XYZ file of C-alpha atoms in Angstrom:
450
model
C -28.369 34.509 -0.426
C -28.444 38.291 -0.867
C -31.365 39.634 -2.905
C -30.449 41.967 -5.753
C -31.857 45.492 -5.619
C -33.160 47.023 -8.822
C -33.650 50.719 -9.581
C -33.294 52.521 -12.923
C -31.626 55.573 -11.355
C -28.545 53.752 -9.986
C -25.971 51.354 -11.429
C -26.050 47.668 -10.544
C -22.650 47.708 -8.836
C -23.755 50.330 -6.297
C -27.036 48.530 -5.646
C -25.171 45.249 -5.139
C -22.967 46.900 -2.500
C -26.070 48.252 -0.775
C -27.757 44.820 -0.724
C -24.679 43.155 0.782
C -24.649 45.619 3.675
C -28.395 45.342 4.368
C -29.105 41.673 5.139
C -32.813 40.958 5.695
C -33.714 44.540 4.801
C -33.577 44.339 0.994
C -37.368 44.647 0.646
C -37.522 47.814 2.766
C -34.503 49.309 0.963
C -36.050 48.692 -2.457
C -39.364 50.186 -1.325
C -37.567 53.251 0.034
C -35.664 53.718 -3.220
C -38.971 53.574 -5.077
C -40.395 56.307 -2.839
C -37.277 58.437 -3.296
C -37.509 58.133 -7.097
C -34.876 59.170 -9.630
C -31.981 61.187 -8.114
C -32.364 64.082 -10.607
C -36.146 64.326 -10.288
C -38.181 65.991 -7.584
C -38.912 63.547 -4.779
C -41.884 63.468 -2.418
C -41.563 66.278 0.201
C -41.524 64.042 3.308
C -41.317 60.358 4.254
C -41.903 58.811 7.697
C -40.092 55.548 8.441
C -41.304 53.957 11.667
C -40.606 50.756 13.539
C -39.395 49.462 16.870
C -35.928 50.098 18.229
C -33.085 48.302 16.400
C -35.228 47.403 13.389
C -32.658 48.797 10.930
C -34.103 52.245 10.138
C -30.972 54.324 10.734
C -28.670 51.659 9.312
C -30.612 51.434 6.037
C -30.625 55.217 5.623
C -26.905 55.495 6.418
C -25.967 52.778 3.899
C -28.166 54.227 1.140
C -26.834 57.746 1.598
C -23.195 56.639 1.764
C -23.114 53.945 -0.932
C -25.216 55.899 -3.442
C -23.387 59.162 -2.605
C -26.567 61.152 -2.082
C -26.334 64.712 -0.658
C -27.806 64.545 2.814
C -27.820 65.994 6.310
C -28.286 63.601 9.227
C -29.738 65.312 12.291
C -30.171 63.616 15.675
C -33.107 65.134 17.554
C -31.486 63.933 20.789
C -28.291 65.913 20.197
C -30.014 68.994 18.760
C -31.427 70.310 22.022
C -32.550 73.546 20.369
C -34.010 74.576 17.028
C -30.911 76.681 16.366
C -28.671 73.581 16.425
C -31.020 71.777 14.045
C -30.999 74.639 11.515
C -27.242 75.047 11.830
C -26.611 71.329 11.211
C -28.707 71.329 8.026
C -27.064 74.433 6.556
C -23.595 73.195 7.541
C -24.113 69.868 5.748
C -25.521 71.360 2.548
C -23.761 74.713 2.132
C -20.787 74.805 4.537
C -19.706 76.896 7.514
C -20.313 80.254 5.853
C -24.010 79.538 5.401
C -24.443 78.374 8.994
C -22.795 81.565 10.259
C -25.496 83.688 8.546
C -28.090 82.540 11.083
C -28.773 84.974 13.950
C -28.076 83.989 17.552
C -31.631 82.758 18.170
C -32.938 81.932 14.702
C -36.604 81.475 13.913
C -38.077 79.250 11.231
C -38.362 82.236 8.875
C -34.639 82.996 9.378
C -33.751 79.442 8.403
C -35.979 79.542 5.299
C -34.500 82.908 4.258
C -30.862 81.737 4.567
C -31.660 78.419 2.855
C -33.286 80.246 -0.092
C -30.267 82.553 -0.446
C -27.802 79.667 -0.478
C -29.998 77.607 -2.779
C -30.065 80.400 -5.368
C -26.261 80.482 -5.347
C -25.794 76.688 -5.474
C -28.988 74.997 -6.751
C -29.440 71.273 -6.172
C -28.248 69.018 -8.992
C -30.100 66.116 -7.388
C -32.433 65.587 -4.452
C -31.110 66.680 -1.074
C -32.193 64.601 1.942
C -32.603 65.674 5.545
C -32.669 62.563 7.775
C -34.186 63.235 11.211
C -33.320 60.494 13.744
C -35.526 60.084 16.839
C -38.073 62.313 15.120
C -40.722 61.662 17.784
C -38.901 64.234 19.925
C -40.087 66.916 17.502
C -43.472 66.719 19.215
C -41.914 68.434 22.250
C -40.693 71.416 20.212
C -42.589 74.313 18.660
C -45.855 73.068 17.155
C -45.122 74.743 13.811
C -41.683 73.092 13.346
C -42.954 69.619 12.426
C -45.560 71.021 10.042
C -42.883 73.188 8.373
C -40.433 70.290 7.984
C -43.093 68.130 6.339
C -43.530 70.753 3.606
C -40.017 72.215 3.605
C -39.689 71.568 -0.131
C -42.493 74.045 -0.776
C -41.164 76.640 1.686
C -37.588 76.806 0.366
C -38.345 76.068 -3.284
C -35.647 73.411 -3.492
C -35.511 69.724 -4.400
C -35.250 68.590 -0.764
C -36.911 65.662 1.012
C -37.246 65.310 4.784
C -37.076 61.695 6.038
C -38.296 61.190 9.608
C -37.124 58.109 11.545
C -39.402 57.304 14.468
C -40.238 54.494 16.858
C -43.934 55.434 16.982
C -46.633 55.244 14.311
C -47.940 58.295 12.461
C -51.331 58.098 14.231
C -49.592 58.982 17.519
C -47.215 61.362 15.792
C -49.643 63.550 13.833
C -50.116 67.106 15.257
C -53.628 68.024 16.412
C -53.557 71.169 14.284
C -53.236 69.170 11.061
C -50.313 69.079 8.635
C -49.028 67.782 5.326
C -49.264 63.974 5.276
C -45.935 62.196 4.625
C -45.496 58.866 2.892
C -45.326 56.026 5.426
C -42.924 53.079 5.428
C -42.978 50.486 8.209
C -39.912 48.491 9.263
C -41.090 45.274 11.000
C -39.102 43.567 13.746
C -36.524 40.992 12.730
C -37.760 37.400 12.916
C -35.783 34.724 14.727
C -34.361 33.342 11.473
C -33.341 36.852 10.363
C -31.616 37.507 13.683
C -29.830 34.181 13.295
C -28.632 35.187 9.823
C -27.440 38.661 10.892
C -25.731 37.610 14.116
C -24.004 34.673 12.426
C -22.142 37.090 10.150
C -19.923 38.216 13.060
C -17.897 35.007 12.929
C -14.881 34.863 15.232
C -11.750 34.389 13.087
C -10.467 31.562 15.301
C -13.563 29.374 14.853
C -15.610 28.000 11.990
C -18.823 29.572 10.740
C -20.825 26.483 11.701
C -19.547 26.590 15.280
C -20.448 30.271 15.679
C -23.844 29.710 14.075
C -24.549 26.944 16.608
C -23.609 29.356 19.404
C -25.992 32.005 18.043
C -28.752 29.393 17.829
C -28.243 28.548 21.523
C -28.140 32.241 22.445
C -31.413 32.984 20.636
C -33.028 29.933 22.195
C -32.457 31.506 25.622
C -32.923 35.233 24.978
C -35.369 35.493 22.057
C -38.443 35.214 24.286
C -37.358 38.217 26.401
C -35.214 40.279 24.011
C -35.522 40.858 20.250
C -33.365 43.966 20.123
C -30.592 43.343 17.589
C -28.091 45.638 19.316
C -28.679 44.054 22.706
C -28.358 40.551 21.240
C -25.087 41.543 19.565
C -23.827 42.766 22.934
C -24.881 39.526 24.627
C -23.273 37.421 21.886
C -19.943 39.195 22.286
C -20.205 39.074 26.083
C -20.764 35.330 26.441
C -18.807 33.838 23.549
C -15.544 33.451 25.488
C -17.376 31.438 28.167
C -18.926 29.243 25.467
C -15.474 28.466 24.057
C -13.832 27.551 27.389
C -14.337 23.728 27.118
C -13.079 23.868 23.536
C -9.945 25.811 24.500
C -9.253 23.332 27.316
C -9.577 20.404 24.912
C -12.489 18.817 26.785
C -14.925 18.845 23.856
C -14.976 19.210 20.074
C -16.789 21.842 18.028
C -19.449 19.293 17.123
C -20.292 18.460 20.788
C -23.128 20.969 20.913
C -24.892 19.276 23.820
C -21.843 19.479 26.126
C -21.216 23.067 25.119
C -24.839 23.893 25.900
C -24.608 22.280 29.337
C -21.544 24.386 30.067
C -23.021 27.717 28.968
C -26.624 27.221 30.200
C -26.178 28.464 33.827
C -24.056 31.348 32.597
C -26.742 32.497 30.116
C -29.499 32.212 32.716
C -27.469 34.419 35.009
C -26.979 36.927 32.187
C -30.768 37.093 31.653
C -31.029 39.031 34.914
C -29.124 41.966 33.412
C -30.671 42.136 29.923
C -30.901 45.783 28.759
C -29.228 47.066 31.957
C -25.684 47.187 30.534
C -24.388 47.306 34.121
C -20.920 46.142 33.134
C -18.702 46.127 30.077
C -17.476 42.908 28.495
C -14.111 43.156 30.283
C -15.760 43.891 33.631
C -18.121 40.943 33.106
C -15.191 38.557 32.607
C -13.387 39.945 35.651
C -16.545 39.603 37.695
C -16.974 35.962 36.649
C -13.373 35.183 37.644
C -13.968 36.839 41.020
C -17.146 34.830 41.549
C -15.348 31.584 40.789
C -12.657 32.418 43.370
C -15.249 33.340 46.010
C -17.716 30.592 45.126
C -17.920 29.387 48.705
C -18.660 32.783 50.224
C -20.848 34.144 47.449
C -22.578 31.002 46.186
C -26.025 31.730 44.853
C -25.370 35.382 44.156
C -26.469 36.752 40.799
C -24.644 39.236 38.637
C -27.068 41.823 40.036
C -25.176 41.693 43.327
C -22.275 43.501 41.705
C -24.243 46.478 40.458
C -22.055 49.538 40.836
C -24.043 52.116 42.783
C -23.116 55.665 43.831
C -21.265 55.876 47.145
C -24.135 57.185 49.271
C -26.676 54.931 47.518
C -24.838 51.936 48.995
C -25.232 53.341 52.517
C -28.882 54.151 51.798
C -29.445 50.539 50.764
C -27.694 49.235 53.884
C -29.796 51.572 56.030
C -32.954 50.377 54.262
C -32.083 46.757 54.953
C -31.475 47.483 58.641
C -34.751 49.392 58.855
C -36.674 46.551 57.187
C -35.306 43.710 59.303
C -34.655 45.440 62.636
C -37.500 46.401 64.983
C -37.827 50.154 65.388
C -37.435 49.844 69.186
C -33.811 48.695 68.743
C -32.698 51.739 66.743
C -31.712 53.642 69.862
C -29.512 50.810 71.105
C -27.811 50.168 67.753
C -27.384 53.606 66.220
C -26.904 56.032 69.115
C -23.473 56.324 70.712
C -24.773 57.623 74.066
C -28.157 56.033 74.363
C -28.057 55.730 78.141
C -29.145 52.720 80.126
C -31.724 50.462 78.494
C -33.681 48.128 80.728
C -33.360 44.554 79.537
C -36.518 42.466 79.439
C -37.130 38.857 78.574
C -40.666 39.574 77.411
C -41.004 38.904 73.679
C -44.087 38.881 71.559
C -44.927 35.648 69.858
C -43.964 36.808 66.365
C -40.687 38.338 67.642
C -39.377 34.877 68.536
C -39.198 34.086 64.814
C -36.262 35.173 62.699
C -36.949 38.476 60.983
C -35.600 37.019 57.737
C -38.351 34.401 57.742
C -41.015 37.043 58.328
C -39.781 39.148 55.420
C -39.029 42.873 55.172
C -41.167 45.328 57.130
C -42.150 48.761 55.796
C -40.450 51.794 57.291
C -40.991 55.562 56.937
C -38.598 57.877 55.136
C -37.490 59.707 58.298
C -36.382 56.430 59.906
C -34.388 55.502 56.796
C -32.583 58.839 56.840
C -31.926 58.621 60.592
C -30.242 55.227 60.212
C -28.402 56.435 57.093
C -26.846 59.383 58.941
C -25.770 56.999 61.715
C -24.263 54.427 59.362
C -22.396 56.707 56.967
C -18.854 57.434 58.103
C -18.871 61.169 57.358
C -21.093 64.174 57.915
C -23.651 64.337 55.114
C -25.838 67.341 54.478
C -29.450 66.431 53.588
C -29.642 67.633 49.983
C -31.812 66.944 46.959
C -29.133 64.526 45.742
C -29.814 62.153 48.656
C -33.552 62.131 47.962
C -32.993 61.619 44.235
C -30.799 58.585 45.000
C -33.671 57.093 47.000
C -35.903 57.519 43.954
C -33.240 55.863 41.804
C -33.123 52.857 44.135
C -36.898 52.539 43.783
C -36.576 52.730 39.994
C -33.924 49.989 40.060
C -36.327 47.900 42.208
C -33.797 47.671 45.000
C -36.304 49.491 47.205
C -40.067 49.113 46.987
C -42.408 52.009 47.774
C -45.381 50.615 49.687
C -47.255 53.859 50.351
C -49.453 55.607 47.821
C -47.930 58.225 45.538
C -50.166 60.920 47.007
C -48.689 60.430 50.502
C -45.926 62.959 50.021
C -45.543 63.810 53.706
C -44.662 60.304 54.955
C -43.714 57.838 52.191
C -42.948 54.269 53.259
C -40.543 51.809 51.692
C -39.391 48.172 51.890
C -35.953 46.764 51.165
C -36.150 44.407 48.171
C -32.676 42.829 48.271
C -31.241 39.824 50.082
C -28.716 39.590 52.915
C -26.038 38.339 50.486
C -26.567 41.437 48.384
C -26.113 43.698 51.417
C -22.977 41.785 52.494
C -21.453 42.353 49.045
C -22.380 46.040 49.145
C -21.008 46.391 52.683
C -17.650 44.924 51.737
C -17.260 47.600 49.068
C -17.668 50.479 51.536
C -16.663 49.912 55.172
C -16.263 47.066 57.622
C -18.526 48.906 60.059
C -21.515 48.142 57.859
C -20.864 44.415 58.266
C -20.640 44.977 62.030
C -24.107 46.492 62.014
C -25.459 43.438 60.219
C -23.839 41.203 62.842
C -25.540 43.275 65.546
C -28.795 42.700 63.789
C -28.230 38.940 63.888
C -27.421 39.176 67.590
C -30.745 40.913 68.046
C -32.530 38.053 66.285
C -31.019 35.453 68.573
C -31.751 37.356 71.814
């Protein structure tokens, strides 16, 4: 049941519309309205709203500003890469294009205050103006005086304006070392499991009953809640996996009330999806296409996870293939495998004791960077110039945990790596580039059986 918001400055109909659009955030919305005060009175100069990602901060502010028709300027600190864009966005929202054009090419804080004062004298505020700063923690990377000025902007411009900062970090880690005006603080806690259940269950599919969709959300949260409490990510996962959940129902094998059978059907699918939580490697359509492809190639690709189908840049695939060959092939065989005119190599039957064992059973061996690049230039089917892009792709593979760096970070001259993916992964990657890559893997197997 939706709680009713109460505030003497707004009519009940508007507050009822706000409460309906803010499930499980009525308490925070009512507290924020109390801090904002009456619309025609001066409000507190600055308010900091903080909480983890996807805790409803931006959504609550957007609904309040839109439903209550409050004059506001919403500024994303991610999009405003310069102070000039920030000042221009505020003036554009409050006073129009003409006011924004009065700013010089590289405006300073004093230029912004001067133009704001001029425009404010021509069109004074009839009610409180609000400047909503999203991702406000990025203000710490700008000029040190900007944050301090925004916190007391009401005093600087002489206008009824309140700056509301939305941040994912607490004020103790946000406060400048030089000191500043202290804003009012409002914390948005994470959604509980029951609140997530209530919010996610509102997106009922029109073809199914509310109880059926609620049971699906309950199963979804039972799997993902321990590793993911991000509302946006859970909404993405719910939309991604619902069609798979409904397959037995569409085929007429079960009824909506057979929750246990539906759970048995969706359980392996959800466990597979747990490997790509937060990665967003594929869209919903691509995910469905990928599942259909896996079902067709179940014999050849059995046991592969969704991670096998990660779409990598073209040269990153060859780098990964080269890394696998370097990890599982002895260095003494590089000349025989990767040189076209390697000359005559004397064959010997002498093998060390550990070389009689399959390299896959021994695990990946570390290899230096120069060996990786040498194999890469031999494997790739075109002439590649060694550029910074190639080295940055190696770093990206380490970040994705497809490669593991085994040397210390201070060893810049000769870093060493290990390949952290399986043979099935490399086979899938090889099929997406050239057949010659698969041939190299077959040569490697021939080397193991020598």
